[in-house]
Amino acid sequence: MSNTPASFDAFTALIAQIAPIEIDAAALTRESTLAGDLMLDSISLISLMALTEERFGVSLSDQTEAVANLRTIGDALDLIDGLCAAAV
Amino acid sequence: MDSGRDVASESLVSLFGRRAEQSPAPAAPRCSEDTLTVFLSDSEVRLLLAGRNGHCELPPLLQHLPPGLRQLRVVADYRSFAPFCSIGSFTQRLQASLPGARNGAVALQVFVLGNDVAELPRLAADEGELQPALDHLVAAIGELIFEARRRADDHFGRAPLTLPDEAEGAIHLLPAGAVAEFLASRAHALPPGAHLLYAMPVCSRRALVRAVAEAAQIATRDATGAMPVDAVGELLQLELNHACHHHQLGRDAELAARSDADVQLHAIGARDSVDWQQRTQAIVQAQLAAHRALQLPVFTRLPGLQWRQAGDDQVPYLRCGHADQALLLVNAFGLTLDVWHDLARRLSSQFRVLVIDEAVAAHDQRSLSPTYYDDADALPRYLAAVRAVLQAEGLAACHVAGWCSGAKYAIELARSMPESVASLSLFAPSFAGAQEPEGADSAFETNLHTMCKLVERMPQAAANMASSLMAMTAKAGGAAPAPREDPLGAAVYALADRQTLPWQQAPFSSSGHMVAYSRQLLNFRAHQISLPPAAARLEPPVLLVTGQMDTTTCNRRAQAICARLCSPLHFELQRAGHYFIQQNSALISRLLDAFVRHGMHTESPHPRLARVAQSPEEMLVSGEL
């Protein structure tokens, strides 16, 4: 799966399920920060990662360091992209 | 013959002795043929003031004065009567009550100590021993510093401690030797009546704080218009003002006496007459060493802790202390008992501290304790366990203290067995999931709920989630926001510290823990506390304590629910987070002890514990309009 608008929309739809604040999907970009703009703490971030694994069919079991270093939506999409490509 | 000379400096301390009611001062009077010097304890002064019609109830010490006595010197602490009467008034009452003094046969001199005596142990230290007021203040200032450093060790590198201005006053202490010398060599030449002995300053507040900061190896600065006093500095000011007023380290007595024409004032001692620098260095260096030692408290290593069993079901529980009055601790589910360690240690001398924790009591700390919310029978099982423990201990009732999610179980205890709950203390209570219109789940509670629902739905994901969460919290733990986001540096008090961070991580340290914790949390949220009018109000007196900076749970909701359940006595701990039972255990133990003794009339033991009025009427009574 490439880093496409579809995957962007799919990922941001997951954010809406776990974010503690109302999300304006139209305002989100790759540069939107997970902790700052979306106010995701570590608990909500791992919830997001669990939903990501389920939605995109990837495993983050070997990516704990990468997950801990995620800063933006773009970082997350790139990680998902890499895992999907490796799985192909 | 003047007996004043037989009052030696060591006798001053030994004669005053301990202030505690349990250990009344062994005030053996020193006397010679015609002069007697008597040191009165606080309780003896209160007895004196309890008299009627201007007369005092004389303590045994003063009821039978030696025949031939010509001069009587009574020495008392200003603080012991200042809330009730002036120095002149106190002297007049004593004069009127002493037969010999009334008819002029005995010349009465009343010497009031207007400041604390430097060497006199009177305040409870960390280990229960009494320590002098200056040592207590130095330790308190040091604790403010290390309270911040435990959260962010580099805090003062980014936000140096604000020093008090030189004009903010000094620390005044009476050297014991100087007081004794005065009584021995100068008192005989003074007229009868009231005399105030007040201390010259031994150091400025600024010098004392700077010395503490240097010993703690932190940076300091002066407050400026661009960079005013920050959050830590505000607490420091609070502590200094409290100590100077409450522990007689300031000029309260001197200033009051200057407006009383019946009182003669005498300055005692000199600057640098007390070796405060060395004492400061020793106290703070010990605190620094403890800070560097990184020792985490372990509940099961409390001195004197016993593992016991109760009833036919062999309910396992822990006991620490042997006092007649018992205190049952109700922990939060999923968290270690270690969070109660310091508080239990402080309280175990006054209370028999009891805890029911199936995992700890069974010496099995590999799993989360199933005591609370593990299954549908957890609550009835717990209530039955408490009954069994009370019976095993021979107790008709106990005091109960619940923290965080433990508040719901504590409330159910008070509701189901009100005759067995003498009082209820709720610390940072969580009512996450409650259907109370006021307040809402905190962001943390909301996110935690989302995560736990996911774990319940996808338990196979728990392992990945646990390892990711551990990595993230290890990366972020203790990092304070940059100064531009938090100019007063108050956010440091919302951070986990080195002790609380591992406890927060424990429920997520493995997939097994995560699955168990998620189950417990969902059961906890489903547990709704019945509120009036659907259920009766709570009968026992209730103490509610919330942390001003608590971001884990919603204080407003806790206050609203407790107000419907009862009329709690509510205190808010300034600059405190969710874990204040551990991080501020000294203050909490003092408050809880006072609440058990004074109930709903409990006053705050320290200005950092601010009373929260429950209603406009209560604000009227307290005069805060």
XYZ file of C-alpha atoms in Angstrom:
713
model
C 0.000 0.000 0.000
C 1.536 3.327 -0.975
C 1.287 6.585 0.890
C -1.848 7.659 -0.914
C -4.732 9.985 -0.105
C -6.744 6.863 0.671
C -4.313 5.699 3.275
C -4.120 9.261 4.648
C -7.906 9.332 4.992
C -7.974 5.845 6.481
C -5.361 6.788 9.056
C -6.977 10.090 10.015
C -10.301 8.264 10.428
C -8.614 6.152 13.083
C -7.394 9.305 14.827
C -10.966 10.516 15.132
C -11.821 7.352 17.089
C -9.270 7.930 19.808
C -8.420 11.621 19.937
C -9.516 13.444 23.105
C -10.539 16.504 21.099
C -12.835 17.165 18.157
C -10.861 16.649 14.954
C -11.371 18.736 11.826
C -10.246 16.166 9.274
C -9.952 18.796 6.556
C -7.343 20.653 8.588
C -5.059 17.666 9.036
C -1.875 17.409 7.022
C 1.208 15.208 7.040
C 2.835 17.892 9.197
C 0.133 17.769 11.887
C 1.828 16.769 15.120
C 0.415 13.892 17.110
C 1.185 15.288 20.569
C 0.795 18.990 19.810
C -1.966 19.459 17.232
C -3.908 16.297 18.086
C -3.089 16.232 21.814
C -2.448 12.500 21.762
C -0.730 11.251 24.885
C 1.174 7.997 25.035
C -1.927 6.016 25.931
C -4.005 7.350 23.059
C -1.028 6.902 20.741
C -0.753 3.200 21.418
C -4.513 2.914 20.982
C -4.001 4.518 17.579
C -1.225 2.056 16.791
C -3.441 -0.896 17.769
C -6.171 0.344 15.434
C -3.515 0.908 12.765
C -2.348 -2.684 13.011
C -5.930 -3.866 12.633
C -6.829 -1.483 9.780
C -3.689 -1.820 7.683
C -2.849 -5.427 8.533
C 0.646 -4.617 9.774
C 2.492 -5.538 12.950
C 4.266 -2.986 15.069
C 5.766 -5.559 17.422
C 9.300 -4.824 16.203
C 8.743 -1.095 15.899
C 8.504 0.028 19.538
C 11.354 2.510 19.159
C 9.945 3.869 15.917
C 6.500 4.222 17.463
C 7.995 6.042 20.456
C 9.675 8.490 18.080
C 6.613 9.254 15.949
C 6.033 12.984 15.819
C 3.698 13.740 12.924
C 0.966 12.103 10.865
C 3.530 11.917 8.094
C 5.917 9.947 10.314
C 3.153 7.446 11.065
C 2.178 7.087 7.409
C 5.791 6.560 6.401
C 6.113 3.833 9.046
C 2.931 2.145 7.828
C 4.097 2.532 4.257
C 7.402 0.857 5.018
C 5.772 -2.041 6.824
C 3.260 -2.575 4.042
C 6.022 -2.544 1.446
C 8.062 -5.029 3.437
C 5.099 -7.314 3.691
C 4.632 -7.423 -0.084
C 19.339 34.267 97.992
C 18.642 34.585 94.296
C 18.085 31.203 92.725
C 18.174 32.564 89.231
C 21.752 31.395 88.934
C 20.751 27.743 89.165
C 18.967 27.874 85.830
C 21.706 26.549 83.583
C 21.370 26.454 79.800
C 20.962 22.682 79.606
C 18.253 22.894 82.223
C 16.272 25.260 80.020
C 15.986 22.597 77.337
C 15.440 19.740 79.730
C 12.865 21.700 81.688
C 10.864 22.546 78.580
C 11.425 19.090 77.176
C 8.944 17.811 74.619
C 5.819 19.691 73.832
C 3.792 16.600 72.966
C 0.819 15.903 75.157
C 1.991 12.336 75.612
C 5.230 13.537 77.131
C 4.524 16.481 79.375
C 7.454 18.636 80.259
C 9.257 17.345 83.312
C 9.158 20.881 84.675
C 10.732 20.312 88.012
C 10.916 23.746 89.540
C 14.236 25.158 90.508
C 14.071 26.903 93.807
C 16.121 28.234 96.536
C 15.019 29.848 99.694
C 13.090 32.749 98.244
C 13.006 32.521 94.440
C 11.357 30.007 92.184
C 11.593 29.732 88.394
C 8.943 27.653 86.680
C 8.751 26.742 82.999
C 5.220 26.075 81.796
C 4.308 23.662 79.035
C 1.594 24.370 76.474
C -0.896 22.173 78.279
C -0.248 23.945 81.559
C -0.798 27.309 79.912
C -4.067 26.034 78.413
C -5.092 24.895 81.864
C -4.355 28.351 83.183
C -6.483 29.963 80.498
C -9.353 27.569 81.078
C -10.247 29.391 84.273
C -13.269 31.666 84.651
C -13.911 35.237 85.726
C -10.383 36.308 84.957
C -8.837 33.697 87.202
C -6.597 30.894 86.018
C -6.788 27.225 86.785
C -3.404 26.713 88.364
C -1.341 23.685 87.383
C -0.105 21.558 90.300
C 3.251 23.234 89.938
C 1.832 26.560 91.064
C -0.821 25.425 93.499
C 1.514 24.864 96.415
C 4.224 27.446 96.433
C 7.015 26.992 98.971
C 6.611 28.968 102.181
C 8.875 31.958 102.369
C 8.850 32.452 98.626
C 9.512 36.069 97.724
C 9.903 35.988 93.965
C 8.209 33.776 91.404
C 9.338 33.683 87.790
C 7.025 32.009 85.313
C 8.445 31.303 81.856
C 5.990 30.536 79.040
C 6.008 30.285 75.289
C 4.231 33.169 73.530
C 2.611 30.818 71.079
C 0.897 28.872 73.847
C -1.449 31.748 74.760
C -1.172 34.262 71.874
C -4.366 33.082 70.106
C -6.358 33.705 73.270
C -4.947 36.725 75.072
C -2.179 39.292 75.123
C 0.989 39.060 77.189
C -0.264 41.729 79.579
C -3.627 40.030 79.972
C -2.013 36.639 80.582
C 0.207 38.154 83.278
C -2.727 39.900 84.944
C -4.730 36.692 85.082
C -1.837 34.808 86.588
C -1.271 37.620 89.083
C -4.924 37.468 90.147
C -4.861 33.691 90.550
C -1.731 33.266 92.648
C -2.553 33.890 96.289
C 0.894 35.135 97.174
C 1.079 37.369 94.126
C -2.426 38.727 94.727
C -1.589 40.083 98.146
C 1.839 41.263 97.176
C 3.722 38.761 99.281
C 5.266 37.199 96.183
C 6.650 39.297 93.346
C 5.526 37.725 90.089
C 7.591 38.061 86.957
C 6.263 36.511 83.756
C 8.897 35.940 81.094
C 7.457 35.206 77.685
C 9.640 33.596 75.058
C 8.709 35.516 71.944
C 10.728 33.326 69.606
C 11.547 29.681 69.331
C 14.535 28.445 71.296
C 17.229 27.335 68.868
C 18.051 24.016 70.482
C 14.569 23.040 71.574
C 13.158 19.927 69.828
C 9.453 20.529 69.289
C 8.434 19.607 65.751
C 8.000 16.146 64.286
C 10.743 15.208 61.841
C 10.605 12.640 59.117
C 11.342 9.696 61.361
C 8.987 10.744 64.119
C 11.681 12.325 66.250
C 11.241 15.899 67.347
C 13.559 18.519 65.908
C 14.157 22.232 66.483
C 12.085 24.669 64.453
C 15.057 25.888 62.415
C 15.986 22.335 61.422
C 12.360 21.725 60.519
C 12.316 24.842 58.304
C 15.598 23.945 56.602
C 14.302 20.442 55.900
C 11.046 21.871 54.564
C 12.881 24.226 52.194
C 15.101 21.368 51.084
C 12.074 19.171 50.516
C 10.554 21.841 48.251
C 13.704 21.712 46.166
C 13.859 17.943 45.965
C 10.134 17.638 45.357
C 10.755 19.477 42.090
C 14.007 17.619 41.330
C 12.365 14.230 41.758
C 10.092 15.224 38.900
C 12.724 16.908 36.757
C 16.276 16.713 38.056
C 17.366 19.561 35.814
C 14.456 21.807 36.792
C 16.550 24.432 38.550
C 19.042 24.473 35.710
C 16.256 25.876 33.566
C 14.383 27.748 36.304
C 16.727 28.764 39.149
C 15.210 29.048 42.600
C 14.021 32.563 43.376
C 15.729 33.929 46.482
C 13.707 36.038 48.922
C 14.549 39.695 48.876
C 16.697 40.904 51.763
C 13.768 43.075 52.871
C 11.517 40.038 53.360
C 12.800 39.624 56.849
C 14.962 37.462 59.017
C 14.937 34.297 61.075
C 14.873 34.976 64.801
C 15.937 32.357 67.324
C 16.599 32.543 71.039
C 19.843 30.817 71.980
C 19.121 28.619 74.969
C 22.300 29.648 76.705
C 21.508 33.330 76.317
C 18.030 32.845 77.758
C 19.405 30.948 80.722
C 22.098 33.546 81.275
C 19.508 36.323 81.165
C 17.315 34.590 83.730
C 20.304 33.813 85.899
C 22.000 37.183 85.877
C 19.535 39.907 84.902
C 16.071 38.811 85.915
C 16.568 39.545 89.600
C 17.041 43.251 88.858
C 13.842 43.578 86.843
C 10.521 44.716 88.255
C 7.538 42.387 88.633
C 5.173 42.113 85.694
C 5.345 41.015 82.086
C 8.604 40.704 80.192
C 9.058 39.584 76.600
C 12.313 37.922 75.612
C 12.692 38.247 71.867
C 15.512 37.169 69.620
C 17.819 39.176 67.480
C 17.912 37.871 63.898
C 20.360 35.035 63.356
C 20.220 35.307 59.574
C 18.065 36.744 56.836
C 15.523 34.567 55.049
C 17.528 35.190 51.915
C 20.755 33.920 53.462
C 19.047 30.809 54.783
C 17.469 29.923 51.445
C 20.720 30.589 49.617
C 22.555 28.275 52.004
C 19.974 25.531 51.426
C 20.226 26.011 47.663
C 24.019 25.837 47.721
C 23.965 22.666 49.785
C 21.387 21.203 47.372
C 23.642 22.264 44.474
C 21.025 24.200 42.551
C 21.100 27.577 40.848
C 19.388 30.622 42.313
C 18.273 34.004 41.005
C 16.558 37.182 42.119
C 13.003 37.982 41.163
C 12.723 40.726 38.565
C 9.885 42.387 36.735
C 10.629 40.300 33.673
C 11.065 37.102 35.657
C 8.941 37.251 38.809
C 8.703 34.596 41.497
C 7.751 31.232 39.945
C 5.669 28.344 41.286
C 8.442 26.877 43.428
C 9.276 30.348 44.711
C 5.652 30.913 45.687
C 5.657 27.707 47.721
C 8.923 28.785 49.281
C 7.389 32.088 50.370
C 4.420 30.197 51.778
C 6.735 27.944 53.768
C 8.819 30.814 55.128
C 5.763 32.838 56.159
C 4.193 29.797 57.787
C 7.353 28.966 59.728
C 7.933 32.520 60.876
C 4.383 32.860 62.081
C 3.550 29.376 63.279
C 6.925 28.414 64.713
C 7.840 31.788 66.145
C 10.763 32.477 63.854
C 9.608 36.005 63.052
C 8.685 39.170 64.909
C 5.035 38.507 65.738
C 5.534 38.527 69.503
C 7.906 41.491 69.495
C 5.565 43.631 67.403
C 2.569 42.696 69.536
C 4.448 43.521 72.743
C 5.567 46.919 71.476
C 1.950 48.036 71.468
C 1.366 46.797 75.014
C 2.498 49.351 77.602
C 2.453 46.729 80.355
C 5.198 44.647 78.752
C 8.919 45.240 78.953
C 10.937 44.014 75.991
C 14.395 42.456 76.179
C 16.477 41.561 73.121
C 18.356 38.306 73.570
C 21.249 36.896 71.599
C 23.049 38.322 68.590
C 23.427 37.717 64.900
C 25.348 34.526 64.202
C 24.812 33.356 67.774
C 23.303 30.194 66.308
C 25.437 28.045 64.016
C 22.713 27.771 61.408
C 25.092 27.343 58.479
C 26.523 24.077 59.702
C 23.129 22.694 60.634
C 21.744 23.705 57.250
C 24.625 22.049 55.448
C 24.202 18.784 57.374
C 20.440 18.572 56.871
C 20.431 19.382 53.169
C 23.409 17.192 52.365
C 21.534 14.285 53.900
C 18.549 15.122 51.704
C 20.806 15.333 48.642
C 22.327 11.957 49.433
C 18.866 10.427 49.748
C 17.889 12.035 46.456
C 20.896 10.544 44.696
C 20.387 7.138 46.281
C 17.224 6.673 44.190
C 15.673 4.318 46.720
C 12.152 3.371 45.777
C 9.784 2.770 48.689
C 8.574 -0.797 49.114
C 5.463 -1.274 51.244
C 6.369 -4.794 52.280
C 9.610 -3.508 53.808
C 7.873 -1.204 56.271
C 9.351 -1.680 59.741
C 7.170 -3.961 61.814
C 4.940 -5.024 58.944
C 3.058 -8.253 59.625
C 1.356 -10.677 57.254
C -1.835 -11.949 58.850
C -4.988 -13.880 58.026
C -8.544 -13.393 59.167
C -11.681 -15.470 59.432
C -12.623 -18.884 58.174
C -11.655 -17.907 54.627
C -8.158 -16.995 55.797
C -8.433 -13.516 54.311
C -4.850 -12.292 53.858
C -4.051 -8.802 55.068
C -1.142 -6.666 56.188
C -0.771 -4.816 59.460
C 1.679 -2.116 60.471
C 1.568 -0.482 63.904
C -0.151 -1.475 67.120
C -2.217 1.524 68.160
C -5.761 1.121 69.400
C -7.214 3.128 66.548
C -7.046 1.486 63.146
C -6.765 2.911 59.660
C -7.756 0.813 56.660
C -6.094 1.783 53.400
C -8.078 1.248 50.200
C -5.761 1.312 47.213
C -6.443 2.001 43.549
C -6.863 -1.099 41.404
C -3.894 -2.092 39.304
C -1.400 -0.072 41.300
C 1.181 -1.150 43.802
C 0.796 -0.725 47.547
C 4.177 1.010 47.471
C 2.354 4.272 46.748
C 1.181 4.187 50.392
C 4.590 3.418 51.864
C 5.644 6.837 53.174
C 2.176 7.743 54.424
C 1.791 4.400 56.188
C 5.219 4.775 57.769
C 4.335 8.205 59.141
C 0.931 7.094 60.420
C 1.922 3.734 61.903
C 2.915 5.318 65.214
C -0.606 6.728 65.748
C -2.611 4.069 63.899
C -2.784 0.359 63.381
C -2.535 0.490 59.581
C -4.390 -2.303 57.800
C -4.429 -3.252 54.133
C -6.251 -6.055 52.345
C -4.330 -6.929 49.204
C -4.580 -10.478 47.979
C -1.490 -10.380 45.802
C 0.859 -8.692 48.273
C -0.414 -10.616 51.254
C 0.149 -13.822 49.321
C 3.713 -12.684 48.516
C 2.784 -12.681 44.858
C 3.536 -9.377 43.210
C 4.057 -10.757 39.726
C 0.445 -10.111 38.844
C -1.874 -7.206 39.457
C -3.791 -7.622 42.667
C -7.277 -9.079 42.068
C -8.538 -7.395 45.254
C -10.434 -4.651 43.453
C -12.579 -5.010 40.309
C -11.068 -8.202 38.973
C -14.474 -9.832 38.737
C -18.148 -9.225 39.560
C -17.751 -10.612 43.092
C -14.823 -8.401 43.983
C -16.816 -5.809 45.952
C -18.927 -8.188 48.075
C -15.805 -10.260 48.674
C -13.939 -7.158 49.814
C -16.731 -6.071 52.168
C -16.746 -9.527 53.738
C -12.969 -9.409 54.018
C -13.110 -6.120 55.900
C -15.623 -7.556 58.374
C -13.366 -10.539 58.916
C -10.299 -8.379 59.452
C -12.067 -6.122 61.946
C -13.185 -9.168 63.876
C -9.724 -10.691 63.806
C -8.242 -7.432 65.076
C -10.847 -7.076 67.794
C -12.049 -3.789 66.356
C -15.549 -2.410 66.377
C -14.634 0.245 63.834
C -11.781 1.725 61.897
C -10.958 4.856 59.971
C -10.839 4.391 56.211
C -8.631 6.148 53.655
C -9.141 5.590 49.939
C -7.066 6.923 47.068
C -7.945 7.341 43.398
C -10.263 4.539 42.252
C -10.192 3.138 45.793
C -12.619 5.895 46.747
C -15.592 3.936 45.371
C -14.812 0.903 47.546
C -14.238 3.198 50.532
C -17.636 4.813 49.978
C -19.323 1.411 49.664
C -17.712 0.404 52.950
C -19.066 3.495 54.672
C -22.480 2.834 53.178
C -22.740 -0.895 53.903
C -21.251 -0.838 57.399
C -21.550 2.729 58.725
C -21.206 1.550 62.323
C -17.765 0.169 61.484
C -16.376 3.216 59.678
C -15.328 5.926 62.114
C -14.304 8.361 59.375
C -13.676 8.402 55.662
C -10.776 10.133 53.925
C -10.869 10.345 50.132
C -7.604 11.315 48.462
C -7.664 12.338 44.781
C -10.796 10.239 44.247
C -11.582 9.054 40.738
C -15.175 8.684 39.641
C -14.353 7.977 35.993
C -17.450 6.926 34.083
C -19.815 8.440 36.626
C -23.070 9.845 35.343
C -22.652 13.077 37.260
C -23.508 16.130 35.176
C -20.882 18.306 36.781
C -17.380 17.686 35.521
C -16.328 15.014 33.064
C -13.727 12.313 32.624
C -10.284 13.805 32.388
C -8.412 13.453 29.098
C -6.315 10.745 30.734
C -9.396 8.842 31.912
C -10.943 9.142 28.438
C -7.811 7.885 26.687
C -7.366 5.093 29.191
C -10.945 3.978 28.661
C -10.442 3.917 24.883
C -7.285 1.883 25.242
C -8.831 -0.619 27.646
C -11.837 -1.138 25.387
C -9.413 -1.879 22.565
C -7.503 -4.353 24.705
C -10.724 -6.076 25.669
C -11.712 -6.299 22.002
C -8.233 -7.218 20.775
C -6.340 -8.924 23.608
C -3.869 -10.233 21.042
C -2.716 -6.629 20.544
C -1.925 -6.189 24.229
C 1.681 -7.325 23.931
C 2.558 -4.768 21.252
C 0.645 -2.066 23.046
C 2.407 -2.789 26.305
C 5.897 -2.704 24.852
C 5.166 0.467 22.871
C 3.720 2.210 25.892
C 6.690 1.299 28.047
C 9.041 2.683 25.410
C 7.058 5.900 25.111
C 6.736 6.584 28.812
C 10.412 5.853 29.357
C 11.236 8.352 26.651
C 8.885 11.066 27.909
C 8.966 10.522 31.680
C 10.052 13.548 33.700
C 10.473 15.882 30.751
C 9.158 19.282 31.704
C 7.744 21.705 29.134
C 9.997 24.474 27.910
C 9.832 27.738 29.892
C 8.007 29.612 27.139
C 5.031 27.259 27.538
C 4.978 27.477 31.301
C 6.486 30.748 32.524
C 5.803 30.083 36.211
C 7.189 26.569 36.029
C 4.043 25.186 37.634
C 3.705 22.299 35.192
C 6.558 20.518 36.939
C 4.104 19.643 39.695
C 1.860 17.765 37.248
C 4.728 15.465 36.239
C 5.295 11.982 37.508
C 8.414 11.726 39.622
C 11.038 9.016 39.768
C 8.989 7.066 42.256
C 5.582 7.400 40.677
C 6.670 6.802 37.069
C 7.399 3.060 37.539
C 4.104 2.677 39.381
C 2.234 4.292 36.489
C 3.966 1.965 34.042
C 3.324 -1.244 35.972
C -0.201 -1.967 34.602
C 1.232 -1.784 31.083
C 4.470 -3.635 31.683
C 3.262 -6.877 30.094
C 0.383 -8.145 27.992
C -0.935 -10.086 30.991
C -0.966 -6.981 33.155
C -2.544 -4.988 30.400
C -5.369 -7.477 29.880
C -6.031 -7.719 33.620
C -5.873 -3.945 34.091
C -8.241 -3.340 31.207
C -10.738 -5.768 32.664
C -10.494 -4.068 36.053
C -10.886 -0.613 34.571
C -13.999 -1.509 32.636
C -15.485 -3.055 35.798
C -14.505 0.078 37.732
C -16.228 2.368 35.258
C -19.348 0.206 35.336
C -19.476 0.510 39.137
C -21.834 3.422 39.709
C -22.061 4.931 43.179
C -25.675 5.499 44.101
C -26.256 9.112 44.967
C -28.990 10.777 47.018
C -31.909 10.848 46.787
C -31.709 7.295 45.402
C -29.459 6.332 48.291
C -28.803 7.636 51.775
C -26.093 10.178 52.503
C -22.960 8.878 54.136
C -22.977 8.829 57.904
C -19.286 9.013 58.892
C -17.431 12.330 58.682
C -15.700 12.645 55.313
C -12.415 14.328 54.422
C -11.839 15.096 50.741
C -8.387 16.077 49.503
C -7.675 16.956 45.889
C -4.457 17.963 44.152
C -4.523 21.349 42.439
C -2.469 20.080 39.473
C -4.115 16.666 39.176
C -4.533 15.888 35.487
C -5.323 12.203 36.037
C -8.828 12.688 37.330
C -11.454 15.426 37.473
C -11.478 17.356 40.759
C -14.697 19.203 39.949
C -16.597 15.970 39.487
C -15.135 14.538 42.690
C -16.228 17.624 44.595
C -19.730 17.496 43.089
C -20.237 13.806 43.860
C -18.882 14.099 47.384
C -21.107 17.112 48.034
C -24.134 14.988 47.141
C -22.962 12.058 49.254
C -22.183 14.109 52.358
C -20.841 17.493 53.403
C -17.155 16.742 53.211
C -14.355 18.738 54.673
C -12.488 19.587 51.487
C -8.871 20.646 51.212
C -6.945 21.266 48.013
C -3.208 20.691 48.101
C -1.531 23.480 46.180
C 0.910 22.499 43.424
C 0.159 18.816 43.852
C -0.614 16.129 41.300
C -2.450 12.844 41.548
C 0.157 11.032 43.624
C 0.263 13.429 46.582
C -0.289 10.651 49.102
C 3.289 9.658 48.270
C 4.817 12.927 47.066
C 3.483 15.012 49.948
C 3.028 12.345 52.590
C 4.238 14.565 55.449
C 1.451 17.086 54.968
C -1.201 14.466 54.245
C -0.321 12.473 57.344
C -0.614 15.601 59.493
C -3.979 16.420 57.968
C -5.340 12.905 58.336
C -4.151 12.687 61.928
C -5.794 16.043 62.695
C -9.022 14.946 60.980
C -9.240 11.784 63.046
C -8.846 13.873 66.208
C -10.930 16.932 65.339
C -13.339 15.675 62.676
C -15.212 18.365 60.773
C -13.560 21.081 62.911
C -10.142 20.247 61.526
C -8.122 23.263 60.507
C -5.470 23.165 57.849
C -2.092 22.260 59.346
C -0.267 24.186 56.622
C -1.201 26.969 54.170
C -0.354 24.689 51.233
C -3.463 22.729 52.175
C -6.155 25.234 51.263
C -9.657 24.775 52.610
C -12.267 24.623 49.867
C -15.632 26.031 50.929
C -18.555 23.823 50.001
C -21.187 26.530 49.856
C -21.652 30.314 49.980
C -22.923 29.898 53.542
C -19.721 28.183 54.504
C -17.780 31.045 52.954
C -19.793 33.461 55.136
C -18.890 31.541 58.267
C -15.220 31.525 57.345
C -15.334 35.252 56.665
C -14.068 34.967 53.139
C -16.684 37.162 51.457
